Short mmCIF file of C-alpha atoms in Angstrom, two decimals:
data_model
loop_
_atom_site.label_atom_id
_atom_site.label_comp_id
_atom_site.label_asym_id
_atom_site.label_seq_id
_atom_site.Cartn_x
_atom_site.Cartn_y
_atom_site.Cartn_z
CA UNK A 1 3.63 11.34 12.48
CA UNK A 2 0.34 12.91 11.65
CA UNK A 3 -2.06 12.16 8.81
CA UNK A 4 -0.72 15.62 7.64
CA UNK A 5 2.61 14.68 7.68
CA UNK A 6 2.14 11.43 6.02
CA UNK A 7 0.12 12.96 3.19
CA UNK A 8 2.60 15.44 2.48
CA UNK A 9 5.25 12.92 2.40
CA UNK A 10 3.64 10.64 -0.28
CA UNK A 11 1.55 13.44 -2.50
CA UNK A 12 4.05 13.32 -4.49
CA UNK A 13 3.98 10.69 -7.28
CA UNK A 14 7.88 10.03 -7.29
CA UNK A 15 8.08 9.69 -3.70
CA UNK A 16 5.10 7.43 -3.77
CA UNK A 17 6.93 5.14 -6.28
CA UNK A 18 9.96 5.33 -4.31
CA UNK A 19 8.17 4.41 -0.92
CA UNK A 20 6.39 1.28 -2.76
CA UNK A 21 9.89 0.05 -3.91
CA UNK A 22 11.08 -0.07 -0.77
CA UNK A 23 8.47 -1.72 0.79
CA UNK A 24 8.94 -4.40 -2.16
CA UNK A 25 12.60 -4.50 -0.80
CA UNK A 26 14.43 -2.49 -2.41
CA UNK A 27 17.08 -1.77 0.32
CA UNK A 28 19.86 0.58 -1.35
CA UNK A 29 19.26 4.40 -3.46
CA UNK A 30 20.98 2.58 -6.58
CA UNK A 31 17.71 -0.28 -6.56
CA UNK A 32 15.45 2.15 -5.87
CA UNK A 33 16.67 4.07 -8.55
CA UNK A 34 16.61 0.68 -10.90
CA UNK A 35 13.41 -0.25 -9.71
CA UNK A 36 11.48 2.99 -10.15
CA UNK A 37 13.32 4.41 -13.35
CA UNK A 38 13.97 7.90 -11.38
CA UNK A 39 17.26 10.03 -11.32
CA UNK A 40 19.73 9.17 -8.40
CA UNK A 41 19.41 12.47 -7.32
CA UNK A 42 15.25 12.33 -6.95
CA UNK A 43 15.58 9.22 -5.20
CA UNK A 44 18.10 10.48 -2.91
CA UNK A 45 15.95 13.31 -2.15
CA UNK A 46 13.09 11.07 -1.60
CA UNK A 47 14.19 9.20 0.76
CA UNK A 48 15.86 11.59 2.82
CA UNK A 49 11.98 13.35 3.00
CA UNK A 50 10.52 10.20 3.49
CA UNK A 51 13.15 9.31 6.44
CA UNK A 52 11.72 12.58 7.97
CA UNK A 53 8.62 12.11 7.77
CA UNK A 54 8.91 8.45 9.29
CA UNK A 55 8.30 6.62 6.78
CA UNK A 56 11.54 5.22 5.77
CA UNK A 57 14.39 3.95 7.92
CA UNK A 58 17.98 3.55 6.69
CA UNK A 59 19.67 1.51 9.69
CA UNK A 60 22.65 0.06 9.27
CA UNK A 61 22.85 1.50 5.35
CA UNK A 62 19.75 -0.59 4.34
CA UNK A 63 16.42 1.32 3.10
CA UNK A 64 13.64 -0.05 4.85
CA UNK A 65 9.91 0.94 5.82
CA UNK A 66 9.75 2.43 9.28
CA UNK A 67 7.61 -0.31 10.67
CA UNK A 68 7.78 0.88 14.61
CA UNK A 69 6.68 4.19 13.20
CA UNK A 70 4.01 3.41 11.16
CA UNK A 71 2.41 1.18 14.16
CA UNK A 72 2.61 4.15 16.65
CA UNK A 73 0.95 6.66 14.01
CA UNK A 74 -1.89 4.45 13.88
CA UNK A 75 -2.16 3.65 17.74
CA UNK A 76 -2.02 7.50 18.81
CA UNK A 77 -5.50 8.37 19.31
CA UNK A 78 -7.54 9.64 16.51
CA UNK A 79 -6.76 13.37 15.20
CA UNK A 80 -8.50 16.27 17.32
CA UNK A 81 -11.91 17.16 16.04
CA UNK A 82 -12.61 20.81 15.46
CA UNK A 83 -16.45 20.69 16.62
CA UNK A 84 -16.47 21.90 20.26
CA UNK A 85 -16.39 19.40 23.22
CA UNK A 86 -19.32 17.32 24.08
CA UNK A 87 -21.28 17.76 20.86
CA UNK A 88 -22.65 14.40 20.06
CA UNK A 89 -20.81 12.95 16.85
CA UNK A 90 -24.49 12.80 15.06
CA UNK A 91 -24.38 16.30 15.12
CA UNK A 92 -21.00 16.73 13.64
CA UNK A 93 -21.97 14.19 11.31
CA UNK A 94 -25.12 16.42 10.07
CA UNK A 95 -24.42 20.01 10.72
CA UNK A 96 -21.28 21.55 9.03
CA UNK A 97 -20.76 25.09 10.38
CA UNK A 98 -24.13 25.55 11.67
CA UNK A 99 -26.20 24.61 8.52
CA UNK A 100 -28.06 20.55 8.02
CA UNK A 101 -26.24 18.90 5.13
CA UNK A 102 -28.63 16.15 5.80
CA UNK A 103 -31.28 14.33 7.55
CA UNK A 104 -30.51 11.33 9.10
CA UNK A 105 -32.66 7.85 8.50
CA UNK A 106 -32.74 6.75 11.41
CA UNK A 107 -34.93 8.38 13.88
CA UNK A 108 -33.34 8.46 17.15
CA UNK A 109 -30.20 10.41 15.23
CA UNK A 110 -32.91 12.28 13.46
CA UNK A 111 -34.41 13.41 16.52
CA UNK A 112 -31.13 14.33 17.91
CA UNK A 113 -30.43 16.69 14.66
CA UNK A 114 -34.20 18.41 14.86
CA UNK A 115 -33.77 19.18 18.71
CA UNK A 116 -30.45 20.85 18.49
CA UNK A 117 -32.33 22.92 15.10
CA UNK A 118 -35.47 23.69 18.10
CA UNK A 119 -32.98 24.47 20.75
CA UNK A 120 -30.65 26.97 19.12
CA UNK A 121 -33.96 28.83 16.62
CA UNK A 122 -36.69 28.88 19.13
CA UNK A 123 -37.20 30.02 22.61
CA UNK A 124 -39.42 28.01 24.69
CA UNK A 125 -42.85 29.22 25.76
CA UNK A 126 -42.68 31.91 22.47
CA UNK A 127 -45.55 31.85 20.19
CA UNK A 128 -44.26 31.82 16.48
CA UNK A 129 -46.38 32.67 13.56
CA UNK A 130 -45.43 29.79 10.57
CA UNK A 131 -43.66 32.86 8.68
CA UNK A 132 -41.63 33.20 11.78
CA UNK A 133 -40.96 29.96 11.80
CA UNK A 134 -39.97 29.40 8.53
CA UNK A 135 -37.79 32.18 8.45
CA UNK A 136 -35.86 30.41 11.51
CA UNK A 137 -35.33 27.11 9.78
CA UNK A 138 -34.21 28.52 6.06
CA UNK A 139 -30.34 29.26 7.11
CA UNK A 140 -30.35 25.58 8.14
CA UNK A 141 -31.43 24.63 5.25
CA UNK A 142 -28.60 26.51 3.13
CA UNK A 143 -26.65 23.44 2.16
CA UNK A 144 -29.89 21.53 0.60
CA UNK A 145 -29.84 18.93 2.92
CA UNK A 146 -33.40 19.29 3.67
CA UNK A 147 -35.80 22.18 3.13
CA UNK A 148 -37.89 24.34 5.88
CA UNK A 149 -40.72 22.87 5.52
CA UNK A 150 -39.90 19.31 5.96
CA UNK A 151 -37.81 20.32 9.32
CA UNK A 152 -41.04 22.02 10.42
CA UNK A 153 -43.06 18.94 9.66
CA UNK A 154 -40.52 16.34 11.35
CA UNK A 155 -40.21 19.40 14.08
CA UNK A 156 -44.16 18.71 14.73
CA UNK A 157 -43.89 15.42 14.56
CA UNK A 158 -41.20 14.98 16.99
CA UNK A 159 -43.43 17.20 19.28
CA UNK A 160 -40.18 19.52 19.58
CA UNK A 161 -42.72 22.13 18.58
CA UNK A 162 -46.04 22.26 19.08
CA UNK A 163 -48.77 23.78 16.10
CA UNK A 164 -52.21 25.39 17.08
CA UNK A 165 -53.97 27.53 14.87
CA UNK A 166 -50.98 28.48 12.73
CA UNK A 167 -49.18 29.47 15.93
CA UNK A 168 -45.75 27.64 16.75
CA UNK A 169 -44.42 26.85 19.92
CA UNK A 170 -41.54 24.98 21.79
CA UNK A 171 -42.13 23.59 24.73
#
């Protein structure tokens, strides 16, 4: 069972009432039914989608939550991430789609965040005018999570670029 699965299996509110009575106990359609107020025929269609999803088990003719599967959903390993392999989880935590939805506090993560931003705008040993510059770190900026300015500042700072003479350069 996958988050997806179990999501879709309890967004509805009926089925989420019917789940909850069974968990309570209620071990037959006709006291689920009693329990939740709902037409037989919704409950018995609720549990039957709930049964395939894995939520619900109905051995021996008793309702009951599917324990063993709810304990293997949750030790299967965590759901595939989209970001490619081997990006470091600060930067998937910072950069959606290639723009900064924020700077992080801490400065190791936040020096993690501005080298990947020097790495993929500037080439090293190019000389940048600040325009230049500026004009590189704006898209990353897109989501408001910082401005151009402020990543050229911390950029500096970090020595991930180096400022002489209004000339830019990464090392």
């Amino acid at each position: 069972m996958t988050a997806h699965v179990l999501a879709g299996a309890l967004a509805d509110d009926g089925r989420r009432r019917i789940f909850a009575a069974i968990v309570l106990g209620a071990t037959s359609a006709t006291e689920v039914a009693e329990r939740t107020g709902l037409p037989a025929r919704v409950v018995l269609t609720g549990v039957r989608r709930l049964s395939d999803a894995g939520l619900v088990t109905g051995a021996d003719g008793a309702l009951a939550p599917d324990e063993a599967s709810l304990r293997a959903s949750a030790r299967d390993s965590r759901p595939a991430d989209d970001a490619e392999p081997g990006v470091a989880p600060v930067l998937r935590t910072f950069l959606r789609a290639g723009v900064l939805v924020g700077l992080p506090a801490q400065r190791g993560r936040r020096r993690v965040v501005l080298a990947h931003i020097a790495e993929q705008s500037f080439e090293p040993g190019t000389r940048y005018p600040e325009r230049a510059v500026d004009d590189a770190l704006k898209p990353w900026c897109a989501a408001g999570g910082s401005d151009h300015a402020t990543l050229r500042r911390y950029l500096i700072d970090e020595q991930l670029l180096i400022r002489e003479h209004g000339i830019y350069q990464r090392l």
